[in-house]
Amino acid sequence: MNLLTTLLGLTLVLFSAFVSANTSEQDYLLDTGDTISVQVYGEEDLT
């Protein structure tokens, strides 16, 4: 159990470090993904 918790902790630390290192690019990708999702859901609703 302790090993699993340690691995999860390390993963979160590495992930947060990666995101903070690529903040601007990550935000751009998230914004683009949200826009695409909205467009797809809109088309599905119209259909």
Coordinates of N, CA and C in Angstrom, one line a residue:
M1 N 0.8 -1.2 0.0 CA 0.0 0.0 0.0 C 0.9 1.3 0.0
N2 N 1.9 1.2 0.8 CA 2.8 2.4 0.9 C 3.5 2.6 -0.5
L3 N 3.9 1.4 -1.1 CA 4.6 1.5 -2.4 C 3.7 2.2 -3.4
L4 N 2.4 1.8 -3.5 CA 1.4 2.4 -4.4 C 1.3 3.9 -4.2
T5 N 1.2 4.2 -2.9 CA 1.0 5.7 -2.6 C 2.2 6.4 -3.0
T6 N 3.4 5.9 -2.8 CA 4.7 6.5 -3.3 C 4.7 6.7 -4.8
L7 N 4.3 5.7 -5.5 CA 4.3 5.8 -7.0 C 3.4 6.8 -7.4
L8 N 2.2 6.9 -6.8 CA 1.2 7.9 -7.2 C 1.7 9.3 -6.9
G9 N 2.4 9.4 -5.8 CA 2.9 10.7 -5.4 C 4.0 11.2 -6.4
L10 N 4.9 10.3 -6.8 CA 5.9 10.6 -7.8 C 5.3 11.0 -9.1
T11 N 4.3 10.2 -9.5 CA 3.6 10.5 -10.8 C 3.0 11.9 -10.8
L12 N 2.3 12.2 -9.7 CA 1.7 13.6 -9.6 C 2.8 14.7 -9.7
V13 N 3.9 14.4 -9.0 CA 5.0 15.4 -9.0 C 5.5 15.6 -10.4
L14 N 5.8 14.5 -11.1 CA 6.4 14.6 -12.4 C 5.4 15.2 -13.4
F15 N 4.1 14.9 -13.2 CA 3.0 15.4 -14.1 C 2.9 16.9 -13.9
S16 N 2.9 17.3 -12.7 CA 2.7 18.8 -12.4 C 3.9 19.5 -12.9
A17 N 5.1 18.9 -12.8 CA 6.3 19.6 -13.3 C 6.3 19.7 -14.8
F18 N 5.8 18.7 -15.5 CA 5.7 18.7 -16.9 C 4.7 19.8 -17.4
V19 N 3.5 19.8 -16.7 CA 2.5 20.8 -17.0 C 3.0 22.2 -16.8
S20 N 3.6 22.5 -15.7 CA 4.1 23.8 -15.4 C 5.2 24.2 -16.4
A21 N 6.0 23.3 -16.9 CA 7.0 23.6 -17.9 C 6.4 23.9 -19.2
N22 N 5.2 23.4 -19.5 CA 4.6 23.6 -20.8 C 3.2 24.2 -20.6
T23 N 3.2 25.3 -19.8 CA 1.9 25.8 -19.4 C 1.2 26.4 -20.6
S24 N 1.8 27.3 -21.4 CA 1.2 28.0 -22.5 C 0.7 27.0 -23.5
E25 N 1.6 26.0 -23.9 CA 1.2 25.0 -24.9 C 0.0 24.2 -24.4
Q26 N 0.1 23.8 -23.1 CA -1.0 23.0 -22.5 C -2.3 23.7 -22.6
D27 N -2.3 25.0 -22.2 CA -3.5 25.8 -22.2 C -4.1 25.9 -23.6
Y28 N -3.2 26.1 -24.6 CA -3.6 26.2 -26.0 C -4.3 24.9 -26.4
L29 N -3.7 23.7 -26.1 CA -4.3 22.4 -26.5 C -5.6 22.2 -25.8
L30 N -5.7 22.6 -24.5 CA -7.0 22.5 -23.8 C -8.1 23.3 -24.4
D31 N -7.7 24.6 -24.7 CA -8.7 25.5 -25.3 C -9.2 24.9 -26.7
T32 N -8.2 24.4 -27.5 CA -8.6 23.8 -28.8 C -9.5 22.6 -28.6
G33 N -9.1 21.8 -27.7 CA -9.9 20.6 -27.4 C -11.3 20.9 -27.0
D34 N -11.5 21.9 -26.1 CA -12.8 22.4 -25.7 C -13.6 22.9 -26.8
T35 N -13.0 23.6 -27.7 CA -13.7 24.2 -28.9 C -14.2 23.1 -29.8
I36 N -13.3 22.1 -30.0 CA -13.7 21.0 -30.9 C -14.8 20.2 -30.3
S37 N -14.7 19.9 -29.0 CA -15.8 19.2 -28.3 C -17.1 19.9 -28.4
V38 N -17.1 21.2 -28.2 CA -18.4 21.9 -28.3 C -18.9 21.8 -29.7
Q39 N -18.1 21.9 -30.7 CA -18.6 21.9 -32.1 C -19.2 20.5 -32.4
V40 N -18.5 19.4 -31.9 CA -18.9 18.0 -32.2 C -20.3 17.8 -31.5
Y41 N -20.4 18.2 -30.2 CA -21.6 18.0 -29.5 C -22.7 18.8 -30.1
G42 N -22.4 20.0 -30.6 CA -23.4 20.8 -31.3 C -24.0 20.1 -32.5
E43 N -23.1 19.5 -33.3 CA -23.5 18.8 -34.5 C -24.3 17.6 -34.2
E44 N -23.9 16.9 -33.1 CA -24.7 15.7 -32.7 C -26.1 16.2 -32.2
D45 N -26.2 17.3 -31.5 CA -27.5 17.8 -31.1 C -28.4 18.1 -32.3
L46 N -27.8 18.8 -33.3 CA -28.6 19.1 -34.5 C -29.1 17.9 -35.2
T47 N -28.2 16.8 -35.2 CA -28.6 15.6 -35.8 C -29.6 14.9 -35.0

